Coordinates of C-alpha atoms in Angstrom, one line a residue:
X1 CA -0.7 -7.0 2.9
X2 CA 1.3 -3.9 2.2
X3 CA 4.2 -5.9 0.8
X4 CA 1.8 -7.9 -1.4
X5 CA 0.4 -4.7 -2.9
X6 CA 4.0 -3.5 -3.5
X7 CA 4.8 -6.7 -5.5
X8 CA 1.5 -6.4 -7.4
X9 CA 2.1 -2.8 -8.4
X10 CA 5.8 -3.2 -9.2
X11 CA 6.3 -6.7 -10.4
X12 CA 2.9 -7.6 -11.9
X13 CA 1.9 -4.1 -13.2
X14 CA 5.4 -2.7 -13.8
X15 CA 4.9 0.6 -12.0
X16 CA 8.0 2.3 -10.5
X17 CA 5.9 4.7 -8.4
X18 CA 2.1 4.9 -7.7
X19 CA -0.5 6.5 -5.5
X20 CA -2.5 4.6 -2.9
X21 CA -5.9 5.2 -1.3
X22 CA -7.6 3.5 1.6
X23 CA -10.5 3.6 4.1
X24 CA -11.3 1.3 7.0
X25 CA -8.8 -1.6 7.0
X26 CA -7.5 -0.4 3.6
X27 CA -6.3 2.8 5.3
X28 CA -4.2 0.8 7.7
X29 CA -2.7 -1.2 4.8
X30 CA -1.8 1.7 2.5
X31 CA -0.5 3.8 5.5
X32 CA 1.9 0.9 6.3
X33 CA 2.8 0.7 2.6
X34 CA 3.6 4.4 2.5
X35 CA 5.6 4.1 5.8
X36 CA 7.6 1.1 4.6
X37 CA 8.0 2.0 0.9
X38 CA 7.9 5.9 0.7
X39 CA 10.2 5.8 -2.3
X40 CA 7.4 4.1 -4.3
X41 CA 4.4 6.1 -3.2
X42 CA 3.6 9.4 -5.0
X43 CA 0.7 10.2 -2.6
X44 CA -1.3 8.7 0.2
X45 CA -5.1 9.4 0.1
X46 CA -7.1 8.3 3.2
X47 CA -10.7 8.5 4.1
X48 CA -10.1 7.1 7.5
X49 CA -7.4 8.2 10.0
X50 CA -7.4 5.7 12.8
X51 CA -6.5 6.4 16.4
X52 CA -3.6 8.8 16.5
X53 CA -1.3 9.2 19.5
X54 CA -1.9 12.3 21.5
X55 CA 0.5 15.2 21.0
X56 CA 1.9 16.5 24.3
X57 CA 1.7 20.2 24.6
X58 CA 2.6 22.2 27.7
X59 CA -0.6 24.2 27.3
X60 CA -2.7 21.0 27.0
X61 CA -5.0 19.9 24.1
X62 CA -6.8 22.4 21.9
X63 CA -10.6 22.3 22.0
X64 CA -10.7 20.3 18.8
X65 CA -8.2 17.8 20.2
X66 CA -10.2 17.4 23.4
X67 CA -13.4 16.8 21.5
X68 CA -11.6 14.2 19.4
X69 CA -10.3 12.4 22.5
X70 CA -13.8 12.4 23.9
X71 CA -15.2 11.0 20.6
X72 CA -12.5 8.2 20.6
X73 CA -13.3 7.3 24.2
X74 CA -17.1 7.2 23.4
X75 CA -16.4 5.0 20.4
X76 CA -14.4 2.6 22.4
X77 CA -17.1 2.4 25.1
X78 CA -19.7 1.6 22.4
X79 CA -17.8 -0.6 20.0
X80 CA -15.2 -2.8 21.7
X81 CA -17.5 -5.1 23.6
X82 CA -15.8 -8.1 22.1
X83 CA -12.9 -7.4 24.4
X84 CA -15.1 -7.8 27.4
X85 CA -16.5 -11.0 25.9
X86 CA -13.0 -12.3 25.4
X87 CA -12.1 -11.4 29.0
X88 CA -15.2 -12.8 30.7
X89 CA -16.7 -15.4 28.3
X90 CA -13.9 -16.6 26.1
X91 CA -15.7 -19.8 25.1
X92 CA -18.2 -17.6 23.3
X93 CA -15.5 -16.9 20.7
X94 CA -14.0 -20.4 20.8
X95 CA -14.9 -21.0 17.1
X96 CA -13.4 -17.8 15.8
X97 CA -9.9 -19.2 15.1
X98 CA -11.5 -21.5 12.5
X99 CA -12.4 -18.4 10.4
X100 CA -9.3 -17.5 8.3
X101 CA -9.5 -13.7 9.0
X102 CA -9.4 -14.3 12.7
X103 CA -6.3 -16.4 12.5
X104 CA -4.3 -13.4 11.2
X105 CA -2.1 -11.7 13.7
X106 CA -4.1 -8.5 13.9
X107 CA -1.2 -6.4 15.3
X108 CA 0.7 -7.1 12.0
X109 CA -1.9 -5.7 9.7
X110 CA -2.5 -2.5 11.5
X111 CA -0.4 0.6 10.8
X112 CA 2.4 -0.3 13.3
X113 CA 4.4 2.7 12.4
X114 CA 4.9 3.4 16.1
X115 CA 4.4 7.2 15.9
X116 CA 6.9 7.6 13.0
X117 CA 6.0 10.5 10.6
X118 CA 5.1 9.4 7.1
X119 CA 6.7 11.8 4.7
X120 CA 4.6 10.9 1.7
X121 CA 2.2 13.7 0.6
X122 CA -1.1 12.8 2.2
X123 CA -4.8 13.8 1.6
X124 CA -7.5 13.2 4.1
X125 CA -11.2 13.0 3.1
X126 CA -13.3 13.6 6.2
X127 CA -16.9 12.4 6.4
X128 CA -19.2 14.0 9.0
X129 CA -20.4 10.6 10.3
X130 CA -16.9 8.9 10.3
X131 CA -16.1 6.8 13.3
X132 CA -13.4 9.2 14.5
X133 CA -12.2 12.4 12.9
X134 CA -8.9 13.7 14.2
X135 CA -8.2 17.4 14.0
X136 CA -5.5 18.5 11.6
X137 CA -3.3 19.3 14.6
X138 CA -3.2 15.7 15.7
X139 CA -2.7 14.3 12.1
X140 CA 0.1 16.6 11.0
X141 CA 2.8 15.3 13.3
X142 CA 2.3 11.8 11.8
X143 CA 1.3 12.6 8.2
X144 CA 2.4 15.2 5.5
X145 CA -1.2 16.5 5.2
X146 CA -1.3 18.5 1.9
X147 CA -5.0 18.3 1.4
X148 CA -8.0 17.9 3.7
X149 CA -11.5 17.8 2.3
X150 CA -14.6 18.0 4.5
X151 CA -17.6 16.2 3.0
X152 CA -21.0 17.6 3.7
X153 CA -22.5 14.1 4.2
X154 CA -21.4 10.4 4.4
X155 CA -20.0 8.0 6.9
X156 CA -17.2 5.5 7.4
X157 CA -17.4 3.9 4.0
X158 CA -16.9 6.9 1.7
X159 CA -16.6 4.7 -1.4
X160 CA -20.2 3.5 -0.8
X161 CA -21.7 6.6 0.7
X162 CA -20.2 9.3 -1.5
X163 CA -18.4 7.6 -4.5
X164 CA -18.5 10.7 -6.7
X165 CA -17.0 12.9 -4.0
X166 CA -14.3 10.3 -3.3
X167 CA -13.4 10.0 -7.0
X168 CA -13.3 13.8 -7.4
X169 CA -11.0 14.2 -4.4
X170 CA -8.8 11.4 -5.7
X171 CA -8.5 13.1 -9.1
X172 CA -7.8 16.5 -7.5
X173 CA -5.1 15.1 -5.2
X174 CA -3.3 12.9 -7.7
X175 CA -3.6 15.2 -10.7
X176 CA -0.1 16.7 -10.1
X177 CA 1.4 13.5 -8.7
X178 CA 1.5 11.4 -11.9
X179 CA 4.8 9.6 -12.5

């Protein structure tokens, strides 16, 4: 999908460079776009940072990092039951391949940057009820975080929950990144 967006922005719309924004699955798509085409991207604005690899430190994780790891573990316990279904009752999902989205190779449309740092200037809009909220110390080894905004309310879908706040943060971040 990232390559489709590149062709749309460059070939169809004629942009030489552009900014990108994403949340949920869109965050994975635009992160991959920024990783694979950094020369085209003026800025990467995310309102979802998916599971980041742990950063090894001799002194161990900070309090914020340990809290994040616990939140991720809890989220996995509560929300990945389909994996148990696939492992114990695969016939339950026998019809899924007939649905077009399920036929996609999920590993190919996730970030798949394998821990590489994305050098594109990045903003992160954090909602208090987001699925997971990595601390800055875990995001910075993988992203060039130049702006982090903490929303007072909202959840996983910032565009629906807090559209004005999302728009304001986009304007503020991209104001100086026009091409």
